[in-house]
Amino acid sequence: MPETTDTGPAEPLLEVTDLRKSFVTKRDVFGRAVAREDAVRGVSFTLPHGRTLGIVGETGAGKSTVGRLVLRLAEPDAGSVRLLGADVLSLSRRDLRRLRRRAQMIFQDPFASLDPRMLVGQTIGEPLLLHAGLKGAARTARVVELLGRVGLPAGTADRYPHEFSGGQLQRVAIARALASEPDLIVCDEPVAALDVSVQAQVLNLLLDLQAERGLSYLFISHDLSLVRSFAHEVAVMNHGEIVESGPGSELFGHPQHPYTKELVSAIPVTRPGRRRSAAVRRAAASIPAAPEPPVVRPVLSHVLEGDPS
Amino acid sequence: MAVDATAAPGGAPNVPGRAPLLEVDGLTVEFRSGAGRVRVVDDVRFTLDRGRTLGLVGESGSGKTVTSLAVMGLLPPRSSWVEGSVRLDGQELVDAAGAELTDLRGRDIGMIFQEPRRSLNPAFTVGEQIAEIARRHLGLSRKDAWDRAVEMLDTVNIADAARRARHYPHEFSGGMCQRVMLAGALVCRPKLLIADEPTTALDVTVQARMLRLMNELQAEFDLGILFITHDLGVVAEMADDVAVMYAGELVEQAPVDDLLSRPEHPYTAGLLGSSPDVQGHVERLRSIPGSVPAVGAWPAGCRFHTRCEHARPGTCDTDPVALADGGPGRRARCVRSGELHLEGVGVDA
Amino acid sequence: MLRFMAQRVLMAVPVIVLVSLFVFLLLDLLPGDAAVAIAGENATPEQIADTRERLGLDLPLLERFWDWFTAALHGDLGTSLYTGQSVGGAVAERLPVTASLAVVALLMAVAVGVPLGALAATRPGSRVDRVVGVAGSLAMALPPFVIALVLVVVFAIRLAVLPATGYESIADGGVGVWLSHLLLPAVAVAALLGAELARQTRGALLDALSQSYVRTARARGLKPLSVVGKHALKNAAAPVVTVLALQAGHVLGAAVTVEFVFAMPGFGSLAVDAVNQRDVPMIQGVVFTSALVVLVANLLADLAYGYLNPKLRAG
């Protein structure tokens, strides 16, 4: 568990304890669950104010589910989530709505997360009306201010999402998240769909906003290099569990868990001298590589008997 | 037609006087756009030898995938125009007859794509999909072609190949689908493999295994590989030479280690700089300002000058820049490449 | 696969029951009284009551239905109120005529519709595509009996190359005569189905041709005919088969009217006569058989689905 010594407020921004979630993978003819798969199996972590926790893992590791559970976009089976001192899982609908304003989410595909029929200005202005009650000129001014903050010209407000590139749209999504003045932003693969040269711009914007407003990020990504450069703390997930966590440099420099070791050694390294000469390759080829394991993940599904934990 | 492409054991590259495996020269591609045409690939030139890998690097819209499709002759004939020259073992492909080109694809050139699962036909078993290629090009009987398919699945390390050949694509993981694709691409023992972002959709550990397999098979089959990717880390592991594309044209070409340690084009340097694995943990990442210009909206002069921190008004924004030789095996499209000292990546940075 | 089939068959049973029950109810609600009709206009109330009892029409509806349904399951569809002929026998006599017509029409529709749709899909926006589109719209807009009348006028009356009316079984007249009688009505029935198939094939194939696996097939140097006819078509076939199954009922319906135009002694005229005469057992038998035919068509479509889509088989 990443226990960061926190000199700020006594309580961490986000504290997640033993979070669990399983999904039904098979139903019988009457729609009753026959088999379940554990997506998240007892995940715990804390995220202090103004810091970034990176969650890395491969397909099906459960990292995106954790992000959704934290904001209660999906209901956990067990565990607790404390956000800004509130017990998220026992909140009423109304209180949850109030809390969600302070915890926003941005996704991999900004185009899918923005309403294609709404002007960018309306999209950003919506939370301003709902949360701050801003109207008319005051709202317009705030929209322009937010757009400026994410590096977009004021004219952006009067255009539709399809008129923008992926990088610009992700900026719009960030501006919309900022509109409700959040303390936490859950970023689920926020730059995975962007070009390399644009990725860094978006990440820099997030870093600037963090420095400026003390934002905290739960940064979910499959890209270890990205997480290392961006996050203060890193948690590695595999098969629904955090197998190892710690400061990025420590974790990548001296991985302890076998899975982390495999993951770290699998990252392609942008350095000269990595490419072996043809002669060496030919010699190496006489030793066959290990075949890919036939099953991608160990068997997690189990037959349900009575109540799932 | 008896095609046994196991020739040239040892496959010494760069034999003087022998034509390179793949020679692309002045390749230009235009697409129909409304009533007119828009250029998407502009005067691309490179060569690739047997047993070697050329990394073709670029971001979306750079024209790298279109270049590969043009080499394969796979662009839609009614809405695209290809000019220039593509020679495979000296044979010109650009103005070759359709049937001739069809015979060549799959037999002399294999290709794999970014989304392995969607690249396989969901309605046929993987064995059938590979065997079909052997029947088509090698004239094998049903039985022999099937045996050949099973053998290829075994070659790409699919365990229990004889049984797995009868399975459908949806019964395989993404990584295994890409192995199946590779088996299909290599079943006729081609000389050239074109791999278009073959590991981009795969998990990092699966990617590592796939790259290792490709390296092994390259040595075994003496394959020339045109490896298209946006990932400089993958390039560092896979490519002997690199060609960087930006806005439809080549901006830099160099042997891989030279390119990484001493980039000569600011775009290459920018890409290297913004790669997160180069940077470690930092307060701010280095980045290239602006975004890739859309096809058809390329700036005048050097196409990168609008995003280049070294751009000089009056020099970089006026005339098109030529790809100039600079050192052995190196070319760069930058008027200032001689005077700039761009930062690369050290061996143990 | 077996389980998949068994599931489909089981699901068909309640459909049969419900369809039969529905028709039973509907007939009961119709104005007019079969007993009156059969006993004759001038029958005394006693005679009518007697007829009613003899026919079992005095029993409660559900009881009547149950008696009929259990007998039907044993192959006994009852007896015509008018001719005294067994309903099963009448159906067995007339069904081959309609079945011949439907099968020949179906084959025609597939043989013409699918290739035309495929042709249009490989050349979207071309002249071929537009011609197929217009012809299809025309075929879909014209009712089958209108097409039938036009065909009769042109081929049977003006050109006099094909018979205008009647039907000869293969046993009676041989394949040639059989087919000569079927050709015109089959075209009339097939027009709508063929047009629908062409439209669906075009759409499904266009979609399949844009998929990555088609690019792979091209990159492997497969011949264009194999790329389209094998790789794309097998994937495009699923929605086409669905249309085919859904159209089974329509084909039967079209066959009824077309049979009328060509004066063929088929299932259609049997149904029309039975309704006109309020011959309840006969109507029941006809509806029951039609429902069976449509269900079998859907079952076949489901099986074809399993073949076309391996993912379905596993589930």
CSV table of N, CA, C and O in Angstrom, one decimal, chain A residues 58-59 165 195-201 203-204 207-208 222-226 228-232 259 262-263 266-276 278 281-282 284-285 287-294 296, chain B residues 10 51 53 59-60 157 173 175-176 179 203-205 207-209 215-216 218-219 230 232-234 236-240 257 260 272 276-278 280-290 307 345-347 349:
chain,number,residue,atom,x,y,z
A,58,GLU,N,-2.3,-4.2,-17.4
A,58,GLU,CA,-2.6,-4.6,-18.7
A,58,GLU,C,-4.1,-4.8,-18.9
A,58,GLU,O,-4.8,-4.6,-17.9
A,59,THR,N,-4.5,-5.2,-20.1
A,59,THR,CA,-5.9,-5.4,-20.4
A,59,THR,C,-6.5,-6.4,-19.3
A,59,THR,O,-5.9,-7.4,-19.1
A,165,SER,N,-9.4,18.3,-33.3
A,165,SER,CA,-8.6,17.1,-33.2
A,165,SER,C,-8.7,16.5,-31.8
A,165,SER,O,-9.2,17.1,-30.9
A,195,ASP,N,-1.6,11.5,-30.5
A,195,ASP,CA,-0.3,11.4,-31.1
A,195,ASP,C,0.8,11.7,-30.0
A,195,ASP,O,0.6,12.5,-29.1
A,196,VAL,N,2.0,11.1,-30.2
A,196,VAL,CA,3.1,11.3,-29.3
A,196,VAL,C,3.4,12.7,-29.0
A,196,VAL,O,3.5,13.1,-27.8
A,197,SER,N,3.4,13.5,-30.0
A,197,SER,CA,3.8,14.9,-29.8
A,197,SER,C,2.7,15.7,-29.1
A,197,SER,O,3.0,16.7,-28.5
A,198,VAL,N,1.5,15.2,-29.1
A,198,VAL,CA,0.4,15.9,-28.5
A,198,VAL,C,0.2,15.4,-27.0
A,198,VAL,O,-0.2,16.1,-26.1
A,199,GLN,N,0.6,14.1,-26.8
A,199,GLN,CA,0.5,13.5,-25.5
A,199,GLN,C,1.1,14.4,-24.4
A,199,GLN,O,0.5,14.7,-23.4
A,200,ALA,N,2.4,14.8,-24.7
A,200,ALA,CA,3.2,15.5,-23.7
A,200,ALA,C,2.5,16.9,-23.4
A,200,ALA,O,2.5,17.3,-22.3
A,201,GLN,N,1.9,17.5,-24.4
A,201,GLN,CA,1.2,18.8,-24.2
A,201,GLN,C,0.1,18.6,-23.2
A,201,GLN,O,-0.1,19.4,-22.3
A,203,LEU,N,-0.4,16.2,-21.0
A,203,LEU,CA,0.2,15.8,-19.7
A,203,LEU,C,0.7,17.1,-19.0
A,203,LEU,O,0.5,17.3,-17.8
A,204,ASN,N,1.4,17.9,-19.7
A,204,ASN,CA,2.0,19.1,-19.2
A,204,ASN,C,0.9,20.1,-18.6
A,204,ASN,O,1.0,20.7,-17.6
A,207,LEU,N,-0.2,18.7,-15.4
A,207,LEU,CA,0.8,19.0,-14.4
A,207,LEU,C,0.7,20.5,-13.9
A,207,LEU,O,0.8,20.8,-12.7
A,208,ASP,N,0.5,21.4,-14.9
A,208,ASP,CA,0.4,22.8,-14.5
A,208,ASP,C,-0.8,23.1,-13.6
A,208,ASP,O,-0.7,23.8,-12.7
A,222,HIS,N,-2.1,2.1,-19.3
A,222,HIS,CA,-1.4,0.9,-19.5
A,222,HIS,C,0.1,1.2,-19.8
A,222,HIS,O,0.9,0.3,-19.9
A,223,ASP,N,0.4,2.4,-19.9
A,223,ASP,CA,1.7,2.8,-20.4
A,223,ASP,C,2.6,3.1,-19.2
A,223,ASP,O,2.5,4.2,-18.6
A,224,LEU,N,3.5,2.2,-18.9
A,224,LEU,CA,4.4,2.4,-17.7
A,224,LEU,C,5.3,3.6,-17.8
A,224,LEU,O,5.5,4.3,-16.8
A,225,SER,N,5.8,3.8,-19.0
A,225,SER,CA,6.7,5.0,-19.1
A,225,SER,C,6.0,6.3,-18.7
A,225,SER,O,6.5,7.1,-18.1
A,226,LEU,N,4.8,6.3,-19.3
A,226,LEU,CA,4.0,7.5,-19.1
A,226,LEU,C,3.7,7.7,-17.6
A,226,LEU,O,3.8,8.8,-17.0
A,228,ARG,N,5.3,6.6,-15.1
A,228,ARG,CA,6.5,6.9,-14.3
A,228,ARG,C,6.9,8.4,-14.4
A,228,ARG,O,7.3,9.0,-13.4
A,229,SER,N,6.7,8.9,-15.6
A,229,SER,CA,7.1,10.3,-15.8
A,229,SER,C,6.1,11.3,-15.1
A,229,SER,O,6.4,12.4,-14.9
A,230,PHE,N,4.9,10.8,-14.9
A,230,PHE,CA,3.8,11.7,-14.6
A,230,PHE,C,3.4,11.5,-13.1
A,230,PHE,O,3.0,12.5,-12.5
A,231,ALA,N,3.4,10.3,-12.6
A,231,ALA,CA,2.8,10.1,-11.2
A,231,ALA,C,3.9,10.1,-10.1
A,231,ALA,O,5.1,9.8,-10.3
A,232,HIS,N,3.4,10.6,-8.9
A,232,HIS,CA,4.3,10.5,-7.8
A,232,HIS,C,4.4,9.1,-7.2
A,232,HIS,O,5.5,8.7,-6.9
A,259,TYR,N,5.7,-10.0,-11.4
A,259,TYR,CA,4.9,-9.4,-12.4
A,259,TYR,C,5.5,-8.0,-12.8
A,259,TYR,O,5.6,-7.7,-14.0
A,262,GLU,N,8.5,-8.4,-14.9
A,262,GLU,CA,8.2,-8.8,-16.3
A,262,GLU,C,7.7,-7.6,-17.0
A,262,GLU,O,8.1,-7.3,-18.2
A,263,LEU,N,6.9,-6.8,-16.4
A,263,LEU,CA,6.3,-5.6,-17.0
A,263,LEU,C,7.4,-4.6,-17.4
A,263,LEU,O,7.5,-4.1,-18.5
A,266,ALA,N,9.6,-5.6,-20.1
A,266,ALA,CA,8.9,-5.7,-21.4
A,266,ALA,C,8.8,-4.3,-22.1
A,266,ALA,O,8.6,-4.3,-23.3
A,267,ILE,N,9.1,-3.2,-21.4
A,267,ILE,CA,8.9,-1.9,-22.0
A,267,ILE,C,10.0,-1.7,-23.0
A,267,ILE,O,11.2,-1.9,-22.7
A,268,PRO,N,9.6,-1.4,-24.2
A,268,PRO,CA,10.7,-1.1,-25.2
A,268,PRO,C,11.4,0.2,-24.8
A,268,PRO,O,10.8,1.2,-24.3
A,269,VAL,N,12.7,0.2,-24.9
A,269,VAL,CA,13.5,1.3,-24.4
A,269,VAL,C,14.1,2.1,-25.6
A,269,VAL,O,14.7,1.6,-26.5
A,270,THR,N,13.8,3.4,-25.5
A,270,THR,CA,14.3,4.3,-26.6
A,270,THR,C,15.7,4.7,-26.3
A,270,THR,O,16.0,5.8,-25.7
A,271,ARG,N,16.6,3.8,-26.6
A,271,ARG,CA,18.0,4.1,-26.4
A,271,ARG,C,18.8,3.5,-27.6
A,271,ARG,O,18.4,2.5,-28.1
A,272,PRO,N,19.9,4.1,-27.9
A,272,PRO,CA,20.8,3.5,-28.9
A,272,PRO,C,21.3,2.2,-28.4
A,272,PRO,O,21.4,2.0,-27.1
A,273,GLY,N,21.7,1.3,-29.3
A,273,GLY,CA,22.4,0.1,-28.8
A,273,GLY,C,21.5,-1.0,-28.4
A,273,GLY,O,21.9,-2.1,-28.0
A,274,ARG,N,20.2,-0.8,-28.6
A,274,ARG,CA,19.2,-1.9,-28.2
A,274,ARG,C,19.1,-2.9,-29.3
A,274,ARG,O,18.8,-4.1,-29.1
A,275,ARG,N,19.3,-2.4,-30.6
A,275,ARG,CA,19.1,-3.3,-31.7
A,275,ARG,C,20.3,-4.1,-31.9
A,275,ARG,O,21.4,-3.6,-32.1
A,276,ARG,N,20.2,-5.5,-31.8
A,276,ARG,CA,21.3,-6.3,-32.0
A,276,ARG,C,21.6,-6.5,-33.5
A,276,ARG,O,20.7,-6.4,-34.3
A,278,ALA,N,22.5,-8.2,-37.1
A,278,ALA,CA,21.9,-9.4,-37.7
A,278,ALA,C,22.5,-10.7,-37.3
A,278,ALA,O,21.8,-11.7,-37.1
A,281,ARG,N,21.4,-11.7,-33.9
A,281,ARG,CA,20.0,-12.1,-34.0
A,281,ARG,C,19.9,-13.5,-34.5
A,281,ARG,O,19.1,-14.3,-34.1
A,282,ARG,N,20.7,-13.8,-35.6
A,282,ARG,CA,20.6,-15.1,-36.2
A,282,ARG,C,21.0,-16.2,-35.2
A,282,ARG,O,20.4,-17.2,-35.1
A,284,ALA,N,20.9,-15.9,-31.9
A,284,ALA,CA,19.8,-16.0,-30.9
A,284,ALA,C,18.6,-16.7,-31.3
A,284,ALA,O,17.9,-17.4,-30.5
A,285,ALA,N,18.4,-16.7,-32.6
A,285,ALA,CA,17.2,-17.3,-33.1
A,285,ALA,C,17.2,-18.8,-33.0
A,285,ALA,O,16.2,-19.5,-33.1
A,287,ILE,N,17.8,-20.4,-30.4
A,287,ILE,CA,17.1,-20.7,-29.2
A,287,ILE,C,15.7,-20.2,-29.2
A,287,ILE,O,15.5,-19.0,-29.3
A,288,PRO,N,14.7,-21.0,-29.3
A,288,PRO,CA,13.4,-20.5,-29.5
A,288,PRO,C,12.8,-19.8,-28.3
A,288,PRO,O,13.2,-20.2,-27.1
A,289,ALA,N,12.1,-18.8,-28.5
A,289,ALA,CA,11.4,-18.0,-27.4
A,289,ALA,C,10.3,-18.8,-26.8
A,289,ALA,O,9.8,-19.7,-27.5
A,290,ALA,N,10.0,-18.5,-25.6
A,290,ALA,CA,8.9,-19.2,-25.0
A,290,ALA,C,7.6,-18.9,-25.7
A,290,ALA,O,7.3,-17.8,-26.2
A,291,PRO,N,6.7,-19.9,-25.9
A,291,PRO,CA,5.4,-19.6,-26.5
A,291,PRO,C,4.6,-18.8,-25.6
A,291,PRO,O,4.7,-18.8,-24.4
A,292,GLU,N,3.7,-18.1,-26.3
A,292,GLU,CA,2.8,-17.3,-25.5
A,292,GLU,C,1.8,-18.2,-24.7
A,292,GLU,O,1.4,-19.2,-25.2
A,293,PRO,N,1.6,-17.9,-23.4
A,293,PRO,CA,0.7,-18.8,-22.6
A,293,PRO,C,-0.6,-18.9,-23.3
A,293,PRO,O,-1.2,-17.9,-23.8
A,294,PRO,N,-1.2,-20.1,-23.4
A,294,PRO,CA,-2.4,-20.3,-24.1
A,294,PRO,C,-3.6,-19.5,-23.4
A,294,PRO,O,-4.5,-19.1,-24.1
A,296,VAL,N,-4.8,-16.2,-21.4
A,296,VAL,CA,-4.3,-14.9,-21.1
A,296,VAL,C,-4.2,-14.6,-19.7
A,296,VAL,O,-3.3,-13.9,-19.2
B,10,GLY,N,22.3,-17.0,-45.3
B,10,GLY,CA,23.2,-16.0,-44.8
B,10,GLY,C,22.8,-14.6,-45.1
B,10,GLY,O,22.9,-13.7,-44.4
B,51,GLY,N,16.9,-9.4,-44.7
B,51,GLY,CA,17.5,-9.6,-43.4
B,51,GLY,C,17.5,-8.4,-42.5
B,51,GLY,O,18.0,-8.4,-41.4
B,53,THR,N,15.7,-4.5,-41.1
B,53,THR,CA,14.4,-3.9,-40.7
B,53,THR,C,14.5,-2.4,-40.9
B,53,THR,O,15.5,-1.8,-40.4
B,59,GLU,N,3.5,10.1,-37.0
B,59,GLU,CA,2.3,10.2,-36.3
B,59,GLU,C,1.1,10.0,-37.2
B,59,GLU,O,1.3,9.8,-38.4
B,60,SER,N,-0.1,10.2,-36.7
B,60,SER,CA,-1.3,10.0,-37.5
B,60,SER,C,-1.2,11.1,-38.6
B,60,SER,O,-0.9,12.2,-38.3
B,157,ASN,N,4.9,-20.3,-32.7
B,157,ASN,CA,4.8,-20.7,-31.3
B,157,ASN,C,3.3,-20.8,-30.8
B,157,ASN,O,3.1,-20.3,-29.6
B,173,SER,N,-6.5,-15.1,-28.0
B,173,SER,CA,-6.3,-13.7,-27.4
B,173,SER,C,-5.7,-12.9,-28.5
B,173,SER,O,-5.3,-13.3,-29.6
B,175,GLY,N,-2.9,-11.3,-28.7
B,175,GLY,CA,-1.5,-11.6,-29.1
B,175,GLY,C,-1.4,-12.8,-30.0
B,175,GLY,O,-0.6,-12.9,-30.9
B,176,MET,N,-2.2,-13.8,-29.7
B,176,MET,CA,-2.2,-15.0,-30.5
B,176,MET,C,-2.8,-14.8,-31.9
B,176,MET,O,-2.3,-15.3,-32.8
B,179,ARG,N,-0.1,-13.6,-33.9
B,179,ARG,CA,0.8,-14.7,-34.3
B,179,ARG,C,0.2,-15.4,-35.5
B,179,ARG,O,0.9,-15.8,-36.4
B,203,ASP,N,-0.9,-5.7,-25.3
B,203,ASP,CA,-0.3,-5.4,-24.0
B,203,ASP,C,1.2,-5.4,-24.1
B,203,ASP,O,1.8,-6.1,-24.9
B,204,VAL,N,1.9,-4.7,-23.1
B,204,VAL,CA,3.3,-4.6,-23.2
B,204,VAL,C,4.1,-5.9,-23.1
B,204,VAL,O,5.0,-6.1,-23.9
B,205,THR,N,3.6,-6.8,-22.3
B,205,THR,CA,4.3,-8.1,-22.2
B,205,THR,C,4.1,-8.9,-23.4
B,205,THR,O,5.0,-9.7,-23.9
B,207,GLN,N,3.5,-7.7,-26.3
B,207,GLN,CA,4.2,-7.0,-27.4
B,207,GLN,C,5.7,-7.5,-27.4
B,207,GLN,O,6.3,-7.8,-28.4
B,208,ALA,N,6.3,-7.6,-26.2
B,208,ALA,CA,7.7,-8.0,-26.1
B,208,ALA,C,7.9,-9.4,-26.7
B,208,ALA,O,8.8,-9.6,-27.4
B,209,ARG,N,6.9,-10.3,-26.4
B,209,ARG,CA,7.0,-11.6,-27.0
B,209,ARG,C,6.9,-11.6,-28.5
B,209,ARG,O,7.6,-12.3,-29.2
B,215,ASN,N,11.8,-11.0,-34.6
B,215,ASN,CA,13.3,-11.0,-34.8
B,215,ASN,C,13.8,-12.4,-35.1
B,215,ASN,O,14.6,-12.5,-36.0
B,216,GLU,N,13.3,-13.4,-34.4
B,216,GLU,CA,13.7,-14.8,-34.7
B,216,GLU,C,13.3,-15.2,-36.1
B,216,GLU,O,14.2,-15.7,-36.8
B,218,GLN,N,12.8,-13.3,-38.6
B,218,GLN,CA,13.5,-12.5,-39.6
B,218,GLN,C,14.8,-13.2,-39.9
B,218,GLN,O,15.2,-13.4,-41.0
B,219,ALA,N,15.5,-13.7,-38.8
B,219,ALA,CA,16.8,-14.4,-39.0
B,219,ALA,C,16.5,-15.7,-39.7
B,219,ALA,O,17.3,-16.1,-40.7
B,230,HIS,N,4.6,4.3,-34.5
B,230,HIS,CA,4.8,5.6,-34.0
B,230,HIS,C,5.7,5.6,-32.7
B,230,HIS,O,6.0,6.7,-32.2
B,232,LEU,N,9.0,5.1,-30.7
B,232,LEU,CA,10.4,5.1,-30.9
B,232,LEU,C,11.1,4.0,-30.1
B,232,LEU,O,12.2,3.6,-30.4
B,233,GLY,N,10.4,3.6,-29.0
B,233,GLY,CA,11.0,2.5,-28.2
B,233,GLY,C,11.0,1.3,-29.0
B,233,GLY,O,12.0,0.5,-29.0
B,234,VAL,N,9.9,1.0,-29.7
B,234,VAL,CA,9.8,-0.2,-30.5
B,234,VAL,C,10.9,-0.1,-31.7
B,234,VAL,O,11.5,-1.1,-32.0
B,236,ALA,N,13.7,1.4,-31.5
B,236,ALA,CA,15.1,1.2,-31.0
B,236,ALA,C,15.3,-0.3,-30.9
B,236,ALA,O,16.5,-0.8,-31.0
B,237,GLU,N,14.3,-1.1,-30.6
B,237,GLU,CA,14.5,-2.5,-30.4
B,237,GLU,C,14.5,-3.3,-31.7
B,237,GLU,O,15.1,-4.3,-31.8
B,238,MET,N,13.7,-2.7,-32.7
B,238,MET,CA,13.5,-3.5,-33.9
B,238,MET,C,14.2,-3.1,-35.2
B,238,MET,O,14.4,-3.9,-36.0
B,239,ALA,N,14.5,-1.8,-35.3
B,239,ALA,CA,14.9,-1.3,-36.6
B,239,ALA,C,16.4,-1.2,-36.7
B,239,ALA,O,17.1,-0.9,-35.8
B,240,ASP,N,16.9,-1.6,-37.9
B,240,ASP,CA,18.3,-1.3,-38.2
B,240,ASP,C,18.5,0.1,-38.8
B,240,ASP,O,19.4,0.8,-38.4
B,257,ASP,N,20.9,3.8,-34.4
B,257,ASP,CA,21.6,4.4,-33.3
B,257,ASP,C,22.0,5.8,-33.5
B,257,ASP,O,22.0,6.6,-32.6
B,260,LEU,N,18.9,8.0,-33.0
B,260,LEU,CA,18.6,8.2,-31.6
B,260,LEU,C,19.6,9.0,-30.8
B,260,LEU,O,19.2,9.9,-30.0
B,272,LEU,N,11.7,12.4,-29.9
B,272,LEU,CA,12.6,11.8,-28.9
B,272,LEU,C,12.3,12.4,-27.5
B,272,LEU,O,12.2,11.7,-26.5
B,276,PRO,N,8.0,9.6,-23.2
B,276,PRO,CA,8.1,9.6,-21.7
B,276,PRO,C,9.2,8.7,-21.2
B,276,PRO,O,9.8,9.0,-20.1
B,277,ASP,N,9.5,7.6,-21.9
B,277,ASP,CA,10.5,6.7,-21.3
B,277,ASP,C,11.9,7.2,-21.3
B,277,ASP,O,12.8,6.8,-20.7
B,278,VAL,N,12.0,8.3,-22.2
B,278,VAL,CA,13.4,8.9,-22.2
B,278,VAL,C,13.5,9.9,-21.0
B,278,VAL,O,14.6,10.1,-20.6
B,280,GLY,N,12.1,9.9,-17.8
B,280,GLY,CA,12.0,9.5,-16.4
B,280,GLY,C,11.0,10.4,-15.7
B,280,GLY,O,10.1,11.0,-16.3
B,281,HIS,N,11.1,10.5,-14.3
B,281,HIS,CA,10.1,11.4,-13.7
B,281,HIS,C,10.5,12.8,-13.7
B,281,HIS,O,11.6,13.2,-13.4
B,282,VAL,N,9.7,13.7,-14.2
B,282,VAL,CA,10.0,15.1,-14.4
B,282,VAL,C,8.9,15.9,-14.0
B,282,VAL,O,7.7,15.5,-13.8
B,283,GLU,N,9.2,17.2,-13.7
B,283,GLU,CA,8.1,18.1,-13.4
B,283,GLU,C,7.3,18.6,-14.6
B,283,GLU,O,6.1,18.8,-14.5
B,284,ARG,N,8.0,18.7,-15.7
B,284,ARG,CA,7.3,19.0,-17.0
B,284,ARG,C,7.9,18.2,-18.1
B,284,ARG,O,9.1,18.0,-18.1
B,285,LEU,N,7.0,17.6,-18.9
B,285,LEU,CA,7.5,16.9,-20.0
B,285,LEU,C,7.9,17.8,-21.2
B,285,LEU,O,7.3,18.9,-21.3
B,286,ARG,N,8.9,17.4,-21.9
B,286,ARG,CA,9.2,18.2,-23.1
B,286,ARG,C,8.1,17.8,-24.2
B,286,ARG,O,7.7,16.7,-24.3
B,287,SER,N,7.7,18.8,-25.0
B,287,SER,CA,6.7,18.5,-25.9
B,287,SER,C,6.9,19.3,-27.2
B,287,SER,O,7.7,20.3,-27.2
B,288,ILE,N,6.3,18.9,-28.3
B,288,ILE,CA,6.3,19.7,-29.5
B,288,ILE,C,5.0,20.5,-29.5
B,288,ILE,O,3.9,20.0,-29.3
B,289,PRO,N,5.1,21.9,-29.7
B,289,PRO,CA,3.9,22.7,-29.6
B,289,PRO,C,3.0,22.4,-30.9
B,289,PRO,O,3.5,21.9,-31.9
B,290,GLY,N,1.7,22.8,-30.8
B,290,GLY,CA,0.8,22.7,-31.9
B,290,GLY,C,0.5,21.2,-32.2
B,290,GLY,O,0.8,20.3,-31.4
B,307,ARG,N,5.9,24.5,-36.1
B,307,ARG,CA,6.0,23.9,-34.8
B,307,ARG,C,7.4,23.8,-34.3
B,307,ARG,O,7.7,23.3,-33.2
B,345,VAL,N,19.4,10.9,-27.5
B,345,VAL,CA,19.3,10.0,-26.3
B,345,VAL,C,20.7,9.3,-26.1
B,345,VAL,O,21.2,8.8,-27.1
B,346,GLY,N,21.2,9.4,-24.9
B,346,GLY,CA,22.4,8.6,-24.6
B,346,GLY,C,22.2,7.2,-24.4
B,346,GLY,O,21.0,6.8,-24.2
B,347,VAL,N,23.2,6.4,-24.4
B,347,VAL,CA,23.1,5.0,-24.2
B,347,VAL,C,22.5,4.7,-22.8
B,347,VAL,O,21.6,3.8,-22.6
B,349,ALA,N,21.1,7.2,-20.6
B,349,ALA,CA,20.6,8.4,-20.1
B,349,ALA,C,19.6,8.2,-19.0
B,349,ALA,O,19.0,7.2,-18.9
